[in-house]
């Protein structure tokens, strides 16, 4: 138990030395990892079902050769891609911000 208390005090002292910038960095990193974990969970579970549903929807179409059908297929692909990359720009922005906050501290 004492070891846990010592670790907590060491972390608290470290945060006090860093000041408010270190707290901002901690919040940014926490937010970034939450977004990363959400994407990993989506890629391992939700993306497969989204792709399967889109393929099933495409296979149910009676006509797949015309220009209109190709445009519908492109729209379906775009919707799946949009779902796959949702949140990635925010993660990229947070990754770029972390070193800048480090320089600020």
Tab-separated table of C-alpha atoms in Angstrom:
chain	number	residue	atom	x	y	z
A	1	UNK	CA	0.000	0.000	0.000
A	2	UNK	CA	2.851	2.366	0.797
A	3	UNK	CA	4.321	1.795	-2.653
A	4	UNK	CA	1.030	2.883	-4.234
A	5	UNK	CA	0.941	6.031	-2.101
A	6	UNK	CA	4.553	6.831	-3.030
A	7	UNK	CA	3.762	6.400	-6.733
A	8	UNK	CA	0.731	8.689	-6.431
A	9	UNK	CA	2.794	11.345	-4.650
A	10	UNK	CA	5.533	11.120	-7.299
A	11	UNK	CA	2.971	11.634	-10.063
A	12	UNK	CA	1.382	14.543	-8.179
A	13	UNK	CA	4.789	16.193	-7.678
A	14	UNK	CA	5.597	15.744	-11.363
A	15	UNK	CA	2.294	17.372	-12.375
A	16	UNK	CA	2.915	20.284	-10.007
A	17	UNK	CA	6.356	20.880	-11.517
A	18	UNK	CA	4.924	20.896	-15.047
A	19	UNK	CA	2.303	23.484	-14.263
A	20	UNK	CA	-0.860	24.035	-16.278
A	21	UNK	CA	0.768	23.132	-19.587
A	22	UNK	CA	1.416	19.588	-18.376
A	23	UNK	CA	-2.244	19.251	-17.453
A	24	UNK	CA	-3.221	20.367	-20.962
A	25	UNK	CA	-0.793	17.837	-22.448
A	26	UNK	CA	-2.288	15.102	-20.259
A	27	UNK	CA	-5.823	15.959	-21.381
A	28	UNK	CA	-4.780	16.052	-25.050
A	29	UNK	CA	-3.024	12.688	-24.755
A	30	UNK	CA	-6.009	11.155	-22.963
A	31	UNK	CA	-8.382	12.419	-25.643
A	32	UNK	CA	-6.075	11.166	-28.382
A	33	UNK	CA	-5.890	7.667	-26.895
A	34	UNK	CA	-9.655	7.529	-26.424
A	35	UNK	CA	-10.084	8.336	-30.132
A	36	UNK	CA	-7.418	5.796	-31.119
A	37	UNK	CA	-9.044	3.032	-29.067
A	38	UNK	CA	-12.443	3.889	-30.511
A	39	UNK	CA	-11.069	3.545	-34.041
A	40	UNK	CA	-9.340	0.249	-33.204
A	41	UNK	CA	-12.571	-1.160	-31.806
A	42	UNK	CA	-14.456	0.040	-34.874
A	43	UNK	CA	-11.902	-1.464	-37.258
A	44	UNK	CA	-12.064	-4.832	-35.499
A	45	UNK	CA	-15.861	-5.002	-35.190
A	46	UNK	CA	-17.972	-2.335	-36.883
A	47	UNK	CA	-16.108	-1.973	-40.159
A	48	UNK	CA	-16.571	-5.626	-41.075
A	49	UNK	CA	-20.326	-5.425	-40.598
A	50	UNK	CA	-20.498	-2.126	-42.506
A	51	UNK	CA	-18.644	-3.684	-45.437
A	52	UNK	CA	-20.820	-6.811	-45.312
A	53	UNK	CA	-24.025	-4.736	-45.284
A	54	UNK	CA	-22.807	-2.617	-48.193
A	55	UNK	CA	-21.847	-5.697	-50.221
A	56	UNK	CA	-25.216	-7.293	-49.476
A	57	UNK	CA	-26.963	-4.091	-50.604
A	58	UNK	CA	-24.934	-4.080	-53.836
A	59	UNK	CA	-25.597	-7.762	-54.528
A	60	UNK	CA	-29.350	-7.221	-54.118
A	61	UNK	CA	-29.348	-4.779	-57.012
A	62	UNK	CA	-30.728	-6.324	-60.180
A	63	UNK	CA	-28.787	-4.021	-62.486
A	64	UNK	CA	-25.060	-3.396	-61.979
A	65	UNK	CA	-23.645	-2.499	-65.389
A	66	UNK	CA	-24.991	0.954	-66.238
A	67	UNK	CA	-23.458	4.337	-65.528
A	68	UNK	CA	-26.053	4.942	-62.829
A	69	UNK	CA	-25.176	1.643	-61.129
A	70	UNK	CA	-21.476	2.560	-61.154
A	71	UNK	CA	-22.314	5.912	-59.552
A	72	UNK	CA	-24.365	4.172	-56.868
A	73	UNK	CA	-21.456	1.799	-56.258
A	74	UNK	CA	-19.085	4.768	-55.893
A	75	UNK	CA	-21.484	6.365	-53.409
A	76	UNK	CA	-21.582	3.134	-51.392
A	77	UNK	CA	-17.796	2.943	-51.355
A	78	UNK	CA	-17.595	6.586	-50.302
A	79	UNK	CA	-19.967	5.985	-47.384
A	80	UNK	CA	-17.868	3.049	-46.146
A	81	UNK	CA	-14.671	5.053	-46.542
A	82	UNK	CA	-16.191	8.001	-44.687
A	83	UNK	CA	-17.083	5.736	-41.780
A	84	UNK	CA	-13.578	4.240	-41.788
A	85	UNK	CA	-11.697	7.552	-41.646
A	86	UNK	CA	-14.087	9.299	-39.231
A	87	UNK	CA	-12.040	10.712	-36.366
A	88	UNK	CA	-8.632	10.251	-38.015
A	89	UNK	CA	-8.133	13.963	-38.822
A	90	UNK	CA	-8.713	14.786	-35.149
A	91	UNK	CA	-6.130	12.185	-34.105
A	92	UNK	CA	-3.639	13.609	-36.606
A	93	UNK	CA	-4.233	17.111	-35.258
A	94	UNK	CA	-3.712	16.000	-31.662
A	95	UNK	CA	-0.508	14.186	-32.608
A	96	UNK	CA	0.781	17.393	-34.207
A	97	UNK	CA	-0.230	19.476	-31.164
A	98	UNK	CA	1.555	17.352	-28.537
A	99	UNK	CA	5.124	18.419	-29.471
A	100	UNK	CA	4.033	22.056	-29.644
A	101	UNK	CA	2.579	21.867	-26.142
A	102	UNK	CA	5.807	20.198	-25.035
A	103	UNK	CA	7.805	23.138	-26.359
A	104	UNK	CA	5.424	25.523	-24.645
A	105	UNK	CA	6.019	23.783	-21.299
